[in-house]
C-alpha atoms as one frame of an Amber mdcrd trajectory, in Angstrom:
protein
  64.043  15.245  49.119  63.205  16.750  45.855  60.880  14.439  43.809  61.469
  16.692  40.481  64.316  15.635  38.383  67.143  17.724  37.147  67.014  18.523
  33.724  70.152  16.639  33.013  68.578  13.283  34.435  65.743  14.101  32.238
  67.879  14.501  29.013  69.766  11.304  30.293  66.397   9.240  30.175  65.224
  10.153  26.477  66.945   7.340  24.542  64.956   8.206  21.527  66.522   9.250
  18.186  66.078  11.282  15.216  66.365   8.040  13.080  63.835   6.417  15.119
  61.332   9.310  14.813  62.012   9.546  11.008  61.257   5.753  11.011  58.007
   6.084  12.666  57.069   9.008  10.801  57.429   7.247   7.534  55.531   4.053
   8.739  52.603   6.295   9.865  52.628   8.104   5.983  52.393   4.518   4.772
  49.472   3.613   6.611  47.869   6.702   5.981  48.896   6.391   2.345  47.154
   2.588   2.339  44.327   3.786   3.925  44.997   1.795   6.930  45.274   4.126
   9.683  42.489   6.872  10.307  43.944  10.425   9.791  42.701  11.576  12.921
  45.162   8.904  14.904  47.651   9.885  12.600  47.559  13.518  13.466  47.908
  12.797  17.032  50.729  10.673  16.284  52.118  13.479  14.260  51.607  15.958
  17.095  53.154  13.647  19.662  56.322  12.980  17.142  56.746  16.782  16.667
  56.696  16.985  20.764  59.241  14.084  20.835  61.625  15.460  17.992  61.506
  18.641  20.242  63.029  17.314  23.101  65.463  15.373  21.324  66.248  18.173
  19.198  67.241  19.735  22.659  69.561  16.897  23.457  73.389  16.584  23.154
  73.158  13.510  20.696  71.076  15.848  18.146  72.783  16.659  14.796  71.908
  19.119  12.205  71.345  16.714   9.341  68.974  14.368  11.955  66.566  17.802
  12.377  66.566  18.199   8.841  65.794  14.597   8.123  63.093  14.585  10.853
  61.423  17.945   9.520  61.546  16.809   5.897  59.560  13.558   6.959  57.139
  15.027   9.585  56.184  17.574   6.386  55.655  14.801   4.136  53.192  13.010
   6.570  51.429  16.339   7.001  50.861  16.614   3.001  49.683  13.036   3.001
  47.544  13.565   6.207  45.797  17.001   4.221  45.868  14.693   0.804  43.922
  12.008   2.854  41.448  14.078   4.013  41.074  16.042   0.892  40.129  13.121
  -0.744  37.410  12.078   2.223  35.882  15.335   1.744  35.339  15.087  -1.864
  34.266  11.511  -1.290  31.519  12.634   1.714  30.622  15.990  -1.259  29.993
  13.355  -4.315  28.182  11.010  -1.748  25.620  13.902  -0.954  25.071  14.978
  -4.154  24.383  11.367  -5.544  21.775  11.301  -2.612  20.477  14.586  -3.776
  19.614  13.764  -7.358  18.354  10.334  -6.068
C-alpha cells in the first residue's frame, strides 16, 4: 500500500482560501505597524503565507482576483516590514552616535 497521497487528495485536503490568506496578511501588517510583532517573526509568517498562496493558486478554487488581492496584500506587508526594519536601523544608528558623543 502506498503511503504517499495523490495530488488530487492533497488538493482536496487544502481548505485554505485566498481571502483567508489576505486576512491573515492584513493582521500581520497591522501588528508590525503597531510594533506588537517582531519583524523577524512577521517575515517567517510572510514566507509561510507565500508558500500557502502558491498551493492555493494551483488549486481549482483559485480566482484571478483572489490571486491579485493576495499579491497586493503580501506586497504591502513586505513594504511595512522594510519600513519597520529601516526604522530600527535608524534608531540603532542614533543610539550608537549618542553613545559615541557621550
